[in-house]
XYZ file of N, CA and C in Angstrom:
312
model
N 54.915 1.661 -78.720
C 55.864 1.824 -77.642
C 55.230 1.252 -76.391
N 55.975 0.437 -75.686
C 55.456 -0.196 -74.490
C 56.127 0.293 -73.226
N 55.801 -0.386 -72.151
C 56.355 -0.027 -70.847
C 57.851 -0.318 -70.791
N 58.263 -1.412 -71.426
C 59.677 -1.772 -71.481
C 60.194 -1.565 -72.890
N 61.472 -1.169 -73.042
C 62.026 -0.975 -74.384
C 61.909 -2.255 -75.225
N 61.692 -2.078 -76.507
C 61.596 -3.161 -77.487
C 60.380 -4.059 -77.292
N 59.373 -3.578 -76.595
C 58.104 -4.304 -76.512
C 57.003 -3.356 -76.945
N 55.928 -3.913 -77.420
C 54.809 -3.062 -77.815
C 53.537 -3.423 -77.058
N 53.700 -3.897 -75.843
C 52.560 -4.218 -74.995
C 52.029 -2.926 -74.385
N 50.740 -2.692 -74.512
C 50.117 -1.491 -73.952
C 49.331 -1.880 -72.707
N 49.642 -1.262 -71.604
C 48.961 -1.514 -70.343
C 47.870 -0.449 -70.165
N 46.821 -0.532 -70.973
C 45.777 0.488 -70.937
C 45.038 0.494 -69.603
N 44.943 -0.641 -68.945
C 44.269 -0.701 -67.660
C 45.011 0.008 -66.549
N 46.298 0.283 -66.776
C 47.107 0.985 -65.789
C 47.452 2.408 -66.211
N 46.944 2.850 -67.360
C 47.262 4.194 -67.861
C 46.592 5.254 -66.995
N 47.337 6.286 -66.645
C 46.816 7.330 -65.761
C 45.505 7.951 -66.242
N 45.335 8.281 -67.528
C 44.099 8.961 -67.939
C 42.869 8.061 -68.004
N 43.010 6.745 -68.214
C 41.836 5.916 -68.489
C 41.854 4.565 -67.751
N 42.935 4.227 -67.066
C 43.083 2.910 -66.466
C 42.134 2.628 -65.314
N 41.561 1.427 -65.359
C 40.623 1.019 -64.328
C 41.004 -0.254 -63.621
N 42.208 -0.767 -63.875
C 42.665 -1.957 -63.169
C 42.959 -1.556 -61.721
N 42.675 -2.432 -60.792
C 42.922 -2.222 -59.365
C 42.022 -1.122 -58.794
N 42.406 -0.608 -57.650
C 41.678 0.482 -56.994
C 42.658 1.608 -56.734
N 42.170 2.689 -56.184
C 43.055 3.825 -55.910
C 44.152 3.447 -54.915
N 43.911 2.429 -54.088
C 44.943 1.988 -53.143
C 46.123 1.338 -53.847
N 45.867 0.737 -55.032
C 46.939 0.050 -55.736
C 47.388 0.733 -57.006
N 46.566 1.655 -57.524
C 46.888 2.275 -58.806
C 46.210 3.633 -58.892
N 46.987 4.683 -58.936
C 46.401 6.030 -59.010
C 46.184 6.392 -60.470
N 44.914 6.468 -60.865
C 44.528 6.881 -62.212
C 43.340 7.831 -62.071
N 43.049 8.582 -63.128
C 41.897 9.494 -63.072
C 40.606 8.725 -62.797
N 40.332 7.591 -63.488
C 39.102 6.864 -63.178
C 39.033 6.372 -61.732
N 40.153 5.919 -61.186
C 40.141 5.448 -59.798
C 39.898 6.589 -58.824
N 40.381 7.782 -59.133
C 40.088 8.949 -58.291
C 38.602 9.281 -58.387
N 38.060 9.307 -59.616
C 36.634 9.611 -59.796
C 35.729 8.580 -59.126
N 36.160 7.317 -59.117
C 35.353 6.262 -58.478
C 35.218 6.462 -56.971
N 36.104 7.226 -56.388
C 35.969 7.549 -54.966
C 34.708 8.367 -54.709
N 34.229 9.068 -55.716
C 33.049 9.914 -55.606
C 31.813 9.347 -56.300
N 32.033 8.495 -57.322
C 30.923 7.894 -58.077
C 31.396 6.553 -58.624
N 30.885 5.470 -58.057
C 31.349 4.152 -58.480
C 30.614 3.618 -59.710
N 29.842 4.459 -60.388
C 29.113 4.040 -61.597
C 29.818 4.538 -62.862
N 31.121 4.681 -62.807
C 31.907 5.163 -63.930
C 31.927 4.109 -65.033
N 31.785 4.528 -66.293
C 31.806 3.572 -67.400
C 32.952 3.895 -68.348
N 33.353 2.893 -69.114
C 34.303 3.104 -70.191
C 35.775 3.030 -69.821
N 36.082 2.749 -68.570
C 37.502 2.673 -68.185
C 38.143 1.470 -68.862
N 39.447 1.518 -69.010
C 40.167 0.425 -69.661
C 40.664 -0.582 -68.636
N 40.680 -1.825 -69.073
C 41.214 -2.924 -68.272
C 42.139 -3.755 -69.146
N 43.195 -4.265 -68.555
C 44.045 -5.205 -69.271
C 45.069 -4.564 -70.172
N 45.574 -5.430 -71.076
C 46.635 -5.032 -71.986
C 46.174 -5.213 -73.420
N 46.620 -4.339 -74.289
C 46.307 -4.465 -75.707
C 46.108 -3.118 -76.371
N 45.962 -3.148 -77.694
C 45.748 -1.937 -78.462
C 44.257 -1.612 -78.519
N 43.928 -0.490 -79.117
C 42.533 -0.063 -79.262
C 41.686 -1.169 -79.909
N 42.228 -1.827 -80.914
C 41.463 -2.830 -81.642
C 41.477 -4.202 -80.990
N 42.359 -4.435 -80.035
C 42.438 -5.730 -79.369
C 41.528 -5.825 -78.149
N 41.164 -4.688 -77.583
C 40.350 -4.692 -76.362
C 38.879 -4.536 -76.703
N 37.979 -4.941 -75.810
C 36.543 -4.849 -76.089
C 36.092 -3.412 -76.346
N 35.062 -3.279 -77.163
C 34.547 -1.936 -77.492
C 33.862 -1.269 -76.313
N 33.649 -1.988 -75.217
C 33.074 -1.371 -74.024
C 34.081 -0.446 -73.356
N 35.345 -0.612 -73.711
C 36.382 0.267 -73.172
C 36.519 1.445 -74.119
N 36.539 2.619 -73.581
C 36.475 3.820 -74.410
C 37.827 4.467 -74.675
N 38.910 3.773 -74.362
C 40.232 4.290 -74.702
C 40.459 4.063 -76.182
N 40.472 5.133 -76.946
C 40.615 5.013 -78.399
C 41.930 5.607 -78.891
N 42.891 5.710 -77.996
C 44.203 6.238 -78.378
C 44.842 5.330 -79.423
N 45.558 5.941 -80.350
C 46.228 5.198 -81.415
C 47.689 4.989 -81.040
N 48.125 3.744 -81.064
C 49.516 3.436 -80.732
C 50.468 4.085 -81.723
N 51.528 4.685 -81.209
C 52.544 5.263 -82.066
C 52.150 6.552 -82.766
N 51.047 7.137 -82.362
C 50.579 8.372 -83.009
C 51.564 9.507 -82.755
N 51.689 10.387 -83.743
C 52.568 11.540 -83.616
C 51.770 12.819 -83.778
N 52.315 13.911 -83.288
C 51.560 15.168 -83.266
C 51.402 15.839 -84.624
N 52.168 15.418 -85.623
C 52.058 16.087 -86.917
C 50.718 15.844 -87.609
N 50.007 14.817 -87.193
C 48.690 14.538 -87.772
C 47.591 14.577 -86.706
N 47.790 15.397 -85.685
C 46.862 15.432 -84.562
C 45.414 15.754 -84.949
N 45.139 16.728 -85.822
C 43.731 16.989 -86.164
C 43.011 15.762 -86.724
N 43.676 15.035 -87.610
C 43.076 13.823 -88.175
C 42.884 12.751 -87.103
N 43.877 12.621 -86.216
C 43.786 11.620 -85.160
C 42.647 11.934 -84.190
N 42.504 13.212 -83.826
C 41.430 13.599 -82.908
C 40.070 13.356 -83.548
N 39.968 13.654 -84.837
C 38.709 13.446 -85.542
C 38.346 11.964 -85.549
N 39.310 11.100 -85.901
C 39.060 9.667 -85.921
C 38.758 9.147 -84.518
N 39.512 9.592 -83.525
C 39.279 9.140 -82.150
C 37.885 9.522 -81.669
N 37.436 10.730 -82.007
C 36.087 11.143 -81.620
C 35.029 10.277 -82.278
N 35.217 9.954 -83.560
C 34.258 9.097 -84.263
C 34.196 7.723 -83.613
N 35.355 7.126 -83.354
C 35.401 5.791 -82.745
C 34.797 5.826 -81.351
N 35.136 6.837 -80.559
C 34.582 6.948 -79.198
C 33.068 7.090 -79.221
N 32.546 7.932 -80.112
C 31.088 8.101 -80.197
C 30.395 6.832 -80.677
N 31.010 6.100 -81.598
C 30.431 4.826 -82.041
C 30.337 3.859 -80.868
N 31.384 3.808 -80.063
C 31.376 2.905 -78.906
C 30.356 3.358 -77.863
N 30.257 4.666 -77.643
C 29.278 5.184 -76.672
C 27.856 4.842 -77.094
N 27.566 4.993 -78.371
C 26.200 4.754 -78.850
C 25.795 3.294 -78.761
N 26.759 2.384 -78.718
C 26.468 0.954 -78.588
C 26.141 0.547 -77.157
N 26.463 1.409 -76.213
C 26.251 1.070 -74.807
C 24.828 1.395 -74.381
N 24.154 0.443 -73.758
C 22.808 0.731 -73.255
C 22.856 1.767 -72.136
N 21.866 2.619 -72.108
C 21.769 3.614 -71.043
C 22.552 4.889 -71.298
N 23.217 4.977 -72.437
C 23.967 6.189 -72.759
C 23.090 7.072 -73.630
N 23.001 8.337 -73.284
C 22.141 9.274 -74.008
C 22.919 10.002 -75.095
N 23.182 9.319 -76.191
C 23.822 9.970 -77.327
C 25.198 10.520 -77.072
N 25.915 9.953 -76.125
C 27.266 10.421 -75.849
C 27.324 11.649 -74.968
N 26.209 11.962 -74.280
C 26.184 13.113 -73.379
C 26.966 12.753 -72.120
N 27.833 13.610 -71.699
C 28.602 13.370 -70.491
C 29.995 13.929 -70.623
N 30.824 13.597 -69.674
C 32.171 14.128 -69.651
C 33.115 13.196 -70.388
N 33.981 13.762 -71.200
C 35.041 12.990 -71.853
C 36.360 13.650 -71.514
N 37.377 12.835 -71.397
C 38.704 13.343 -71.111
C 39.612 12.999 -72.284
N 40.229 14.010 -72.865
C 41.205 13.807 -73.948
C 42.570 14.144 -73.378
N 43.513 13.212 -73.492
C 44.833 13.412 -72.926
C 45.880 13.094 -73.988
N 46.841 13.983 -74.128
C 47.969 13.719 -75.032
C 49.148 13.296 -74.169
N 49.726 12.144 -74.482
C 50.875 11.677 -73.706
C 52.130 11.782 -74.508
C-alpha cells in the first residue's frame, strides 16, 4: 500500500516513526525530533522502497502489506533482520540501545 491509491511506492524516508529525509523544519518525524537533541542518530530511513530495496544501513524492517493476524511471527522476523543489520554496523555494541517498534 502506498501514499496514493493503486501504487505500492513506500516513502520510508518520510515515515513518521523512522523517516530521516529533510529536517524537522520540513518533515516532522521521530528521528528528526531526536536529532534536535543528538545529531549522531543512526539507522533512519531515506528515500523510497521496500525493506529489501533499501540499503541495510537503514534499520526500517517493516514488512509491506503485513497484517495483524501473524504479528508474533512478523515481530520475530523483524527483530532478527534488525539485529543482523545492527551487527553489521561498525561502532554498534551488539545492538545495545533504543529501538522503536511502531504498528501502523
